[in-house]
Amino acid sequence: MITMDTLMKKNLLHIIFGIMIVIQMSSSSTIFAGATGDLEEQVMDTMVEAGTENHLAYDHSRSYGINELGSMEDDAWQMVGKKGNQFVVNDQPFYLNGFNTYWLMVFAADQSTRVKVTDLFKQASSVGLTVCRTWAFNDGQWRALQKSPSVYDEEVFKALDFVVSEAKKYKIRLILSLTNNWDAYGGKAQYVKWGKAAGLNVTSGDDFFSDQTLRSYYKAHVKTVLNRVNTLTNITYKDDPTIFAWELMNEPRCTSDPTGNKLQSWIQEMAVYVKSMDPKHLVEIGSEGFYGPSTPGRVQLNPNTYAQQVGTDFIRNHQVLGVDFASVHIYADSWISQSISDAHLQFTKSWMDAHIEDAEKDLGMPVVFAEFGVSSRDPGYNLSFRNTLLNTVYKTQLDSTKKGGSGAGSLLWQLFPEGTENMDDGYAIVLSKSPSTSHIISLHSSRLGIFNSRCSWKCNWGCKKKPALETFLYHDDL
């Protein structure tokens, strides 16, 4: 029910917003094109404050997710697509504010911990987070999904079904990663172990990228996951809009071939393979964003000289047919120095700006900063620095968003519900224990919610045309 107080707020908002638009138009500036940053911030903050002052703190009773941020109803839960350098849902722009929690399937496999998956999605939804990145693999390990090549534990697969089903309930979409560069949860090292057991002449983890039998093992896993029929929803994974994208591998590296050719060949084959089986969903690599030999003018932007030697090549890798958007990770405390300093913030901004520019000028695609964070175990760590880092990432992305640029979203590493601290790698954020961090996340969600709105002016903004004044003054969705 619409109360008088709500109507007064909406009317006041329309008047304030309309006045700002008139001022902006009179100065012959393009609306939200980045020309007058202070005014843009005032407009967004006025809209946020008028409509979201009650959910800036973590509130476990709320779970507005996508709906309350102005995106879509249940009957419009459609696939996320791509148009140029932007994500779209129902032909409307979609900017994501998300998080990583990699262990959801393993927790869902045990009835005693399954509730933590629900808790996490509910809490994430309460601060407007819309996308979660998690693992759709566990190769040959404890509670393995894939116990050996093409042999699966059905109970663990049902746990992944639960994760997908539960995410949909809270209007959270999933980026599902299909294997790991690292040994945790099996990854490429486990595929090599399986190959050795089968009599293959493989010795290093990097043989995963070149050995044809190991490639076939991976492709069989991809085929199994994409064609899985969810036992709870009866929807095949490759047809489920809850899945935002498929990730080929978490942080692929091939240090045995610094030229990048071996990894490039693998990406080319696997991206096309996934797309051939599932043309509906987006595909991304899982890249950290390191520049390689194809762009000698960019390698100085890498955080260290070693980054050029790990076999990855950001621009070349993302020019591959079948790759829909770029992925970049940000770990100044791992790549530059462990001790906290302002240099971490400077690197974070320059790293993001460089990749946003690349995505716009060279790739013509969105870029998602798919992991970022700071460890509480770092020397000099404090909560204030973590909040400043989040604000740096969010502001840099929003600066791109306001210009219609390629900065399409970010995923913090990582979000935990209470009672899972034993899984903490130092980067965990527990919303109920971090109200100031929760406020920052929620405010960013609300600002992005403005750009994700169904308002007709959104289309005009995307086309860089000035919208009619009445659109701002009288649009009910505001």
Short mmCIF file of C-alpha atoms in Angstrom, two decimals:
data_model
loop_
_atom_site.label_atom_id
_atom_site.label_comp_id
_atom_site.label_asym_id
_atom_site.label_seq_id
_atom_site.Cartn_x
_atom_site.Cartn_y
_atom_site.Cartn_z
CA MET A 1 0.00 0.00 0.00
CA ILE A 2 1.30 3.48 -0.89
CA THR A 3 1.25 5.74 2.13
CA MET A 4 1.03 9.54 2.15
CA ASP A 5 4.62 9.64 3.38
CA THR A 6 5.71 7.56 0.39
CA LEU A 7 3.84 9.84 -2.02
CA MET A 8 5.39 12.93 -0.48
CA LYS A 9 8.85 11.39 -0.79
CA LYS A 10 8.26 10.47 -4.41
CA ASN A 11 6.89 13.90 -5.29
CA LEU A 12 9.77 15.63 -3.56
CA LEU A 13 12.22 13.35 -5.34
CA HIS A 14 10.65 14.10 -8.71
CA ILE A 15 10.81 17.85 -8.10
CA ILE A 16 14.44 17.77 -6.96
CA PHE A 17 15.44 15.51 -9.79
CA GLY A 18 13.56 17.61 -12.33
CA ILE A 19 15.25 20.80 -11.19
CA MET A 20 18.64 19.14 -11.50
CA ILE A 21 17.82 17.92 -14.99
CA VAL A 22 16.71 21.41 -16.08
CA ILE A 23 19.99 22.84 -14.76
CA GLN A 24 21.91 20.10 -16.50
CA MET A 25 20.10 20.58 -19.81
CA SER A 26 20.58 24.33 -19.72
CA SER A 27 24.33 23.80 -19.60
CA SER A 28 24.09 21.64 -22.77
CA SER A 29 25.59 18.62 -21.06
CA THR A 30 24.60 15.06 -21.80
CA ILE A 31 22.64 13.48 -18.96
CA PHE A 32 24.79 11.06 -16.97
CA ALA A 33 27.61 11.27 -19.48
CA GLY A 34 30.22 12.05 -16.88
CA ALA A 35 30.56 15.78 -17.63
CA THR A 36 29.47 17.03 -14.22
CA GLY A 37 30.39 14.43 -11.66
CA ASP A 38 29.31 16.39 -8.59
CA LEU A 39 25.78 16.85 -9.91
CA GLU A 40 25.55 13.17 -10.83
CA GLU A 41 26.55 12.16 -7.33
CA GLN A 42 23.93 14.52 -5.88
CA VAL A 43 21.24 13.08 -8.14
CA MET A 44 22.07 9.49 -7.28
CA ASP A 45 22.47 10.11 -3.58
CA THR A 46 19.18 12.03 -3.47
CA MET A 47 17.44 9.11 -5.17
CA VAL A 48 19.13 6.59 -2.89
CA GLU A 49 18.34 8.51 0.29
CA ALA A 50 14.71 9.04 -0.71
CA GLY A 51 14.11 5.38 -1.31
CA THR A 52 16.61 3.32 0.60
CA GLU A 53 17.40 4.95 3.93
CA ASN A 54 15.93 2.00 5.76
CA HIS A 55 18.12 -0.65 4.18
CA LEU A 56 21.58 0.83 4.36
CA ALA A 57 22.40 -1.49 7.22
CA TYR A 58 22.39 -5.25 7.12
CA ASP A 59 18.89 -6.41 7.97
CA HIS A 60 18.34 -10.16 8.04
CA SER A 61 14.57 -9.70 7.69
CA ARG A 62 14.90 -8.13 4.26
CA SER A 63 15.52 -10.00 1.02
CA TYR A 64 14.66 -7.58 -1.73
CA GLY A 65 17.38 -8.83 -4.07
CA ILE A 66 16.80 -7.78 -7.65
CA ASN A 67 13.11 -6.97 -7.39
CA GLU A 68 13.34 -4.08 -4.97
CA LEU A 69 16.30 -2.59 -6.82
CA GLY A 70 14.06 -2.12 -9.83
CA SER A 71 15.03 -4.93 -12.16
CA MET A 72 12.59 -7.75 -12.73
CA GLU A 73 9.62 -9.73 -11.47
CA ASP A 74 9.47 -13.51 -11.31
CA ASP A 75 7.71 -13.70 -14.66
CA ALA A 76 10.60 -11.79 -16.24
CA TRP A 77 13.49 -13.84 -14.85
CA GLN A 78 15.28 -14.04 -18.16
CA MET A 79 18.78 -14.85 -19.32
CA VAL A 80 21.43 -12.19 -18.94
CA GLY A 81 22.71 -11.23 -22.35
CA LYS A 82 25.20 -8.79 -23.79
CA LYS A 83 24.75 -5.81 -26.06
CA GLY A 84 28.04 -4.19 -26.99
CA ASN A 85 29.91 -3.38 -23.81
CA GLN A 86 26.93 -3.78 -21.47
CA PHE A 87 25.02 -6.66 -19.93
CA VAL A 88 21.29 -6.65 -20.58
CA VAL A 89 18.23 -8.39 -19.19
CA ASN A 90 15.02 -8.01 -21.20
CA ASP A 91 16.96 -5.52 -23.35
CA GLN A 92 17.58 -3.30 -20.30
CA PRO A 93 21.07 -2.60 -18.87
CA PHE A 94 22.16 -4.84 -16.02
CA TYR A 95 25.02 -3.81 -13.74
CA LEU A 96 26.01 -6.29 -11.10
CA ASN A 97 27.10 -5.98 -7.51
CA GLY A 98 28.18 -9.38 -6.37
CA PHE A 99 30.32 -11.65 -4.25
CA ASN A 100 32.25 -14.89 -4.16
CA THR A 101 31.52 -17.85 -1.91
CA TYR A 102 33.23 -20.81 -3.50
CA TRP A 103 32.26 -23.60 -1.07
CA LEU A 104 28.46 -23.54 -1.37
CA MET A 105 28.09 -26.95 -3.04
CA VAL A 106 30.17 -28.69 -0.37
CA PHE A 107 28.16 -27.11 2.44
CA ALA A 108 24.89 -27.98 0.71
CA ALA A 109 26.00 -31.63 0.49
CA ASP A 110 25.66 -31.96 4.28
CA GLN A 111 22.20 -31.48 5.78
CA SER A 112 23.76 -30.05 8.94
CA THR A 113 25.42 -27.18 7.02
CA ARG A 114 22.98 -26.73 4.13
CA VAL A 115 21.16 -23.98 6.02
CA LYS A 116 24.30 -21.83 5.70
CA VAL A 117 23.69 -21.62 1.95
CA THR A 118 20.21 -20.23 2.59
CA ASP A 119 21.55 -17.85 5.23
CA LEU A 120 24.17 -16.54 2.85
CA PHE A 121 21.77 -15.85 -0.01
CA LYS A 122 19.29 -14.22 2.33
CA GLN A 123 21.94 -11.94 3.81
CA ALA A 124 23.42 -11.11 0.40
CA SER A 125 19.98 -10.25 -0.91
CA SER A 126 19.36 -8.00 2.10
CA VAL A 127 22.11 -5.63 0.92
CA GLY A 128 21.18 -5.83 -2.75
CA LEU A 129 23.86 -8.22 -4.00
CA THR A 130 22.71 -9.80 -7.25
CA VAL A 131 25.41 -12.21 -8.47
CA CYS A 132 27.40 -14.94 -6.71
CA ARG A 133 30.45 -16.68 -8.13
CA THR A 134 30.93 -20.23 -6.88
CA TRP A 135 32.44 -23.58 -7.85
CA ALA A 136 30.63 -26.13 -10.01
CA PHE A 137 33.48 -28.57 -9.53
CA ASN A 138 35.16 -30.63 -6.83
CA ASP A 139 37.51 -33.07 -8.51
CA GLY A 140 38.61 -36.19 -6.66
CA GLN A 141 38.64 -34.55 -3.24
CA TRP A 142 36.63 -34.84 -0.03
CA ARG A 143 32.94 -34.67 -0.97
CA ALA A 144 33.97 -34.75 -4.62
CA LEU A 145 31.42 -33.97 -7.28
CA GLN A 146 33.54 -35.78 -9.88
CA LYS A 147 35.11 -38.78 -8.18
CA SER A 148 36.97 -39.86 -11.30
CA PRO A 149 36.60 -38.88 -14.96
CA SER A 150 32.86 -38.81 -15.76
CA VAL A 151 31.98 -40.57 -12.50
CA TYR A 152 29.84 -38.38 -10.24
CA ASP A 153 28.46 -38.45 -6.73
CA GLU A 154 24.74 -37.89 -7.23
CA GLU A 155 24.26 -36.57 -3.70
CA VAL A 156 26.84 -33.85 -4.30
CA PHE A 157 25.22 -33.03 -7.64
CA LYS A 158 21.93 -32.67 -5.79
CA ALA A 159 23.71 -30.25 -3.48
CA LEU A 160 24.65 -28.13 -6.51
CA ASP A 161 21.01 -28.36 -7.60
CA PHE A 162 20.08 -26.91 -4.22
CA VAL A 163 22.54 -24.03 -4.60
CA VAL A 164 21.08 -23.09 -7.98
CA SER A 165 17.49 -23.44 -6.76
CA GLU A 166 18.12 -21.47 -3.58
CA ALA A 167 19.89 -18.66 -5.45
CA LYS A 168 16.81 -18.20 -7.62
CA LYS A 169 14.60 -17.83 -4.53
CA TYR A 170 16.63 -14.80 -3.47
CA LYS A 171 16.98 -13.38 -6.98
CA ILE A 172 20.70 -14.03 -7.09
CA ARG A 173 22.35 -15.19 -10.28
CA LEU A 174 25.37 -17.49 -10.38
CA ILE A 175 28.69 -17.49 -12.19
CA LEU A 176 29.66 -21.16 -12.14
CA SER A 177 33.35 -21.98 -12.46
CA LEU A 178 34.11 -25.34 -14.08
CA THR A 179 37.57 -26.17 -12.70
CA ASN A 180 40.57 -24.70 -10.88
CA ASN A 181 44.08 -23.70 -11.81
CA TRP A 182 45.04 -24.38 -8.20
CA ASP A 183 45.11 -27.68 -6.30
CA ALA A 184 42.19 -26.78 -4.03
CA TYR A 185 39.11 -28.80 -4.96
CA GLY A 186 41.19 -30.86 -7.39
CA GLY A 187 41.57 -28.67 -10.44
CA LYS A 188 44.07 -29.26 -13.22
CA ALA A 189 46.43 -31.17 -10.90
CA GLN A 190 43.73 -33.77 -10.27
CA TYR A 191 43.11 -34.18 -14.00
CA VAL A 192 46.84 -34.87 -14.43
CA LYS A 193 46.70 -37.48 -11.61
CA TRP A 194 43.81 -39.17 -13.40
CA GLY A 195 45.81 -39.10 -16.61
CA LYS A 196 48.83 -40.71 -14.97
CA ALA A 197 46.61 -43.42 -13.50
CA ALA A 198 45.33 -44.09 -17.02
CA GLY A 199 48.90 -44.50 -18.30
CA LEU A 200 49.31 -41.10 -19.96
CA ASN A 201 52.77 -39.56 -20.23
CA VAL A 202 51.94 -36.40 -18.28
CA THR A 203 54.13 -34.85 -15.62
CA SER A 204 53.07 -31.27 -14.89
CA GLY A 205 49.83 -29.54 -14.14
CA ASP A 206 50.22 -27.55 -17.34
CA ASP A 207 49.83 -30.76 -19.36
CA PHE A 208 46.14 -30.27 -18.58
CA PHE A 209 46.07 -27.59 -21.28
CA SER A 210 47.78 -29.59 -24.03
CA ASP A 211 47.12 -33.30 -23.55
CA GLN A 212 44.17 -34.34 -25.71
CA THR A 213 42.93 -36.98 -23.28
CA LEU A 214 42.92 -34.51 -20.38
CA ARG A 215 41.12 -32.01 -22.59
CA SER A 216 38.52 -34.68 -23.28
CA TYR A 217 38.09 -35.29 -19.53
CA TYR A 218 37.40 -31.59 -19.00
CA LYS A 219 34.99 -31.39 -21.93
CA ALA A 220 33.10 -34.39 -20.60
CA HIS A 221 32.71 -32.57 -17.27
CA VAL A 222 31.46 -29.46 -19.04
CA LYS A 223 28.94 -31.53 -20.98
CA THR A 224 27.70 -33.23 -17.82
CA VAL A 225 27.22 -29.99 -15.90
CA LEU A 226 25.57 -28.05 -18.73
CA ASN A 227 23.13 -30.88 -19.43
CA ARG A 228 22.32 -31.55 -15.79
CA VAL A 229 18.57 -31.45 -15.06
CA ASN A 230 18.07 -29.84 -11.67
CA THR A 231 16.28 -32.35 -9.43
CA LEU A 232 14.53 -29.53 -7.54
CA THR A 233 13.42 -27.27 -10.39
CA ASN A 234 13.39 -29.72 -13.31
CA ILE A 235 15.26 -27.09 -15.36
CA THR A 236 18.35 -28.08 -17.34
CA TYR A 237 21.32 -25.99 -16.27
CA LYS A 238 21.95 -24.75 -19.79
CA ASP A 239 18.38 -23.43 -19.89
CA ASP A 240 18.33 -21.83 -16.44
CA PRO A 241 18.41 -17.99 -16.29
CA THR A 242 19.63 -18.26 -12.69
CA ILE A 243 23.04 -19.04 -14.15
CA PHE A 244 24.63 -15.76 -15.18
CA ALA A 245 27.66 -17.26 -16.92
CA TRP A 246 30.01 -20.19 -17.22
CA GLU A 247 33.63 -19.67 -16.19
CA LEU A 248 36.14 -21.91 -17.95
CA MET A 249 38.61 -22.02 -15.05
CA ASN A 250 39.45 -20.16 -11.89
CA GLU A 251 42.61 -18.10 -12.55
CA PRO A 252 44.14 -20.11 -15.41
CA ARG A 253 47.92 -19.91 -15.66
CA CYS A 254 50.38 -21.88 -17.77
CA THR A 255 53.83 -20.99 -16.47
CA SER A 256 55.56 -23.61 -18.64
CA ASP A 257 54.75 -21.51 -21.73
CA PRO A 258 55.27 -17.76 -21.18
CA THR A 259 54.43 -17.12 -24.84
CA GLY A 260 50.82 -17.82 -23.94
CA ASN A 261 50.24 -20.06 -26.96
CA LYS A 262 49.40 -23.20 -25.01
CA LEU A 263 46.77 -21.52 -22.83
CA GLN A 264 45.42 -19.55 -25.80
CA SER A 265 44.82 -22.77 -27.71
CA TRP A 266 42.98 -24.28 -24.73
CA ILE A 267 40.77 -21.20 -24.31
CA GLN A 268 39.94 -21.19 -28.02
CA GLU A 269 38.84 -24.82 -27.95
CA MET A 270 36.90 -24.68 -24.69
CA ALA A 271 35.07 -21.40 -25.26
CA VAL A 272 33.72 -22.62 -28.57
CA TYR A 273 32.88 -26.01 -27.05
CA VAL A 274 30.81 -24.46 -24.26
CA LYS A 275 29.06 -22.13 -26.71
CA SER A 276 28.31 -24.98 -29.11
CA MET A 277 26.46 -26.77 -26.34
CA ASP A 278 24.93 -23.71 -24.68
CA PRO A 279 24.61 -20.63 -26.90
CA LYS A 280 22.22 -18.98 -24.44
CA HIS A 281 24.57 -18.33 -21.55
CA LEU A 282 27.51 -15.97 -21.35
CA VAL A 283 31.03 -17.39 -21.14
CA GLU A 284 34.11 -15.95 -19.47
CA ILE A 285 37.63 -17.25 -18.93
CA GLY A 286 38.28 -16.66 -15.21
CA SER A 287 41.32 -14.51 -15.97
CA GLU A 288 43.25 -12.46 -13.42
CA GLY A 289 43.90 -9.78 -16.03
CA PHE A 290 47.67 -9.98 -16.51
CA TYR A 291 49.03 -8.47 -19.71
CA GLY A 292 51.21 -10.60 -21.98
CA PRO A 293 53.42 -10.62 -25.09
CA SER A 294 50.72 -9.45 -27.49
CA THR A 295 50.58 -6.04 -25.79
CA PRO A 296 54.15 -5.01 -24.89
CA GLY A 297 52.95 -1.47 -24.27
CA ARG A 298 50.69 -2.65 -21.45
CA VAL A 299 52.93 -5.05 -19.53
CA GLN A 300 54.26 -2.23 -17.35
CA LEU A 301 50.75 -2.04 -15.87
CA ASN A 302 51.15 -5.53 -14.40
CA PRO A 303 51.66 -5.56 -10.63
CA ASN A 304 55.09 -7.23 -10.97
CA THR A 305 57.41 -8.69 -13.61
CA TYR A 306 56.42 -12.26 -12.79
CA ALA A 307 52.86 -11.59 -13.96
CA GLN A 308 54.13 -11.41 -17.55
CA GLN A 309 55.59 -14.92 -17.29
CA VAL A 310 52.53 -16.96 -16.26
CA GLY A 311 51.28 -17.70 -19.77
CA THR A 312 48.27 -15.38 -19.75
CA ASP A 313 47.65 -12.49 -22.14
CA PHE A 314 44.63 -10.40 -21.19
CA ILE A 315 43.69 -8.79 -24.49
CA ARG A 316 44.64 -11.73 -26.71
CA ASN A 317 42.81 -14.21 -24.46
CA HIS A 318 39.63 -12.15 -24.55
CA GLN A 319 39.58 -11.78 -28.32
CA VAL A 320 38.74 -15.47 -28.58
CA LEU A 321 35.50 -16.45 -30.29
CA GLY A 322 32.92 -17.48 -27.69
CA VAL A 323 34.23 -15.31 -24.84
CA ASP A 324 31.54 -12.77 -23.97
CA PHE A 325 33.05 -10.63 -21.26
CA ALA A 326 36.37 -9.98 -19.57
CA SER A 327 37.24 -11.02 -16.04
CA VAL A 328 39.88 -9.37 -13.86
CA HIS A 329 41.02 -9.99 -10.28
CA ILE A 330 42.52 -7.41 -7.90
CA TYR A 331 44.89 -8.47 -5.11
CA ALA A 332 47.33 -5.69 -4.35
CA ASP A 333 48.21 -7.35 -1.04
CA SER A 334 49.31 -10.51 -2.84
CA TRP A 335 50.87 -8.98 -5.94
CA ILE A 336 52.57 -5.79 -4.72
CA SER A 337 53.26 -6.05 -1.00
CA GLN A 338 51.53 -7.74 1.88
CA SER A 339 51.82 -4.72 4.17
CA ILE A 340 48.86 -2.36 3.85
CA SER A 341 49.61 0.98 2.18
CA ASP A 342 48.05 3.66 0.00
CA ALA A 343 49.95 2.12 -2.92
CA HIS A 344 47.37 -0.67 -2.83
CA LEU A 345 44.56 1.81 -3.48
CA GLN A 346 46.50 3.55 -6.24
CA PHE A 347 47.20 0.23 -7.95
CA THR A 348 43.55 -0.85 -7.61
CA LYS A 349 42.28 2.24 -9.40
CA SER A 350 44.88 2.21 -12.15
CA TRP A 351 44.41 -1.55 -12.71
CA MET A 352 40.66 -1.08 -13.05
CA ASP A 353 40.94 1.98 -15.28
CA ALA A 354 43.34 0.19 -17.62
CA HIS A 355 41.09 -2.85 -18.05
CA ILE A 356 37.97 -0.75 -18.48
CA GLU A 357 39.78 1.15 -21.24
CA ASP A 358 40.89 -2.11 -22.87
CA ALA A 359 37.38 -3.53 -22.72
CA GLU A 360 35.99 -0.42 -24.39
CA LYS A 361 38.63 0.27 -27.04
CA ASP A 362 40.11 -3.13 -27.89
CA LEU A 363 37.56 -5.75 -26.87
CA GLY A 364 34.14 -4.10 -27.15
CA MET A 365 32.80 -6.08 -24.22
CA PRO A 366 31.89 -5.68 -20.53
CA VAL A 367 34.53 -6.26 -17.88
CA VAL A 368 33.77 -7.71 -14.45
CA PHE A 369 36.21 -7.39 -11.56
CA ALA A 370 35.42 -10.89 -10.43
CA GLU A 371 37.57 -11.01 -7.27
CA PHE A 372 38.84 -8.24 -5.04
CA GLY A 373 39.53 -7.90 -1.35
CA VAL A 374 42.10 -7.48 1.38
CA SER A 375 43.15 -9.99 4.01
CA SER A 376 42.71 -9.32 7.70
CA ARG A 377 46.00 -11.18 8.14
CA ASP A 378 47.98 -8.52 6.28
CA PRO A 379 50.38 -6.42 8.38
CA GLY A 380 48.73 -3.08 9.09
CA TYR A 381 45.23 -4.30 8.23
CA ASN A 382 42.27 -2.47 9.71
CA LEU A 383 38.56 -2.27 8.95
CA SER A 384 38.85 1.32 7.75
CA PHE A 385 41.28 0.27 5.01
CA ARG A 386 38.99 -2.53 3.86
CA ASN A 387 36.10 -0.09 3.59
CA THR A 388 38.27 2.36 1.69
CA LEU A 389 39.26 -0.40 -0.73
CA LEU A 390 35.61 -1.30 -1.33
CA ASN A 391 34.75 2.35 -1.92
CA THR A 392 37.66 2.66 -4.37
CA VAL A 393 36.46 -0.32 -6.41
CA TYR A 394 32.83 0.76 -6.32
CA LYS A 395 33.53 4.38 -7.25
CA THR A 396 35.80 3.42 -10.13
CA GLN A 397 33.15 1.08 -11.49
CA LEU A 398 30.41 3.66 -11.04
CA ASP A 399 32.44 6.30 -12.88
CA SER A 400 32.42 3.94 -15.86
CA THR A 401 28.76 3.06 -15.42
CA LYS A 402 27.69 6.70 -15.52
CA LYS A 403 29.42 7.12 -18.87
CA GLY A 404 27.93 3.97 -20.38
CA GLY A 405 31.38 2.38 -20.23
CA SER A 406 32.53 -1.22 -19.97
CA GLY A 407 32.83 -1.35 -16.18
CA ALA A 408 29.96 -3.76 -15.65
CA GLY A 409 30.33 -5.02 -12.10
CA SER A 410 32.47 -6.34 -9.28
CA LEU A 411 32.44 -9.36 -6.99
CA LEU A 412 34.02 -9.05 -3.57
CA TRP A 413 36.09 -11.93 -2.20
CA GLN A 414 34.36 -13.20 -0.15
CA LEU A 415 31.03 -13.22 1.73
CA PHE A 416 30.37 -15.54 4.69
CA PRO A 417 27.36 -16.16 6.91
CA GLU A 418 27.91 -16.48 10.64
CA GLY A 419 29.19 -19.84 11.81
CA THR A 420 31.46 -20.53 8.84
CA GLU A 421 34.55 -18.73 10.05
CA ASN A 422 36.52 -21.99 9.92
CA MET A 423 36.56 -21.52 6.13
CA ASP A 424 37.96 -17.98 6.38
CA ASP A 425 41.12 -17.37 4.33
CA GLY A 426 41.47 -13.91 5.85
CA TYR A 427 39.23 -12.20 3.31
CA ALA A 428 35.84 -13.16 4.75
CA ILE A 429 33.18 -10.49 5.23
CA VAL A 430 30.39 -11.37 7.66
CA LEU A 431 27.72 -8.72 7.16
CA SER A 432 26.17 -8.99 10.62
CA LYS A 433 29.58 -8.40 12.21
CA SER A 434 30.60 -5.57 9.85
CA PRO A 435 27.86 -2.90 9.82
CA SER A 436 30.08 -0.24 8.23
CA THR A 437 31.07 -2.57 5.40
CA SER A 438 27.45 -3.62 5.02
CA HIS A 439 26.47 0.04 4.61
CA ILE A 440 28.98 0.53 1.82
CA ILE A 441 27.81 -2.57 -0.07
CA SER A 442 24.17 -1.62 0.32
CA LEU A 443 24.73 1.96 -0.83
CA HIS A 444 26.56 0.74 -3.93
CA SER A 445 23.72 -1.70 -4.66
CA SER A 446 21.24 1.15 -4.40
CA ARG A 447 23.24 3.36 -6.73
CA LEU A 448 23.53 0.57 -9.29
CA GLY A 449 19.82 -0.06 -8.82
CA ILE A 450 19.17 3.35 -10.32
CA PHE A 451 21.00 2.33 -13.49
CA ASN A 452 19.30 -1.07 -13.52
CA SER A 453 15.89 0.61 -13.37
CA ARG A 454 13.16 -0.13 -15.87
CA CYS A 455 12.66 3.62 -16.40
CA SER A 456 12.36 4.58 -20.04
CA TRP A 457 15.05 7.22 -19.57
CA LYS A 458 17.49 4.36 -19.11
CA CYS A 459 17.26 3.50 -22.79
CA ASN A 460 17.75 7.12 -23.72
CA TRP A 461 20.77 7.36 -21.47
CA GLY A 462 22.23 4.25 -23.05
CA CYS A 463 21.86 5.87 -26.46
CA LYS A 464 23.36 9.11 -25.10
CA LYS A 465 20.26 11.10 -26.02
CA LYS A 466 18.65 13.65 -23.75
CA PRO A 467 15.42 12.24 -22.29
CA ALA A 468 12.22 14.18 -22.08
CA LEU A 469 11.89 16.15 -18.85
CA GLU A 470 8.58 14.52 -17.99
CA THR A 471 10.31 11.14 -17.95
CA PHE A 472 12.19 12.23 -14.84
CA LEU A 473 9.38 14.21 -13.24
CA TYR A 474 6.56 11.72 -13.50
CA HIS A 475 7.95 8.23 -14.02
CA ASP A 476 6.35 6.04 -11.36
CA ASP A 477 9.32 3.68 -11.16
CA LEU A 478 11.32 6.47 -9.57
#
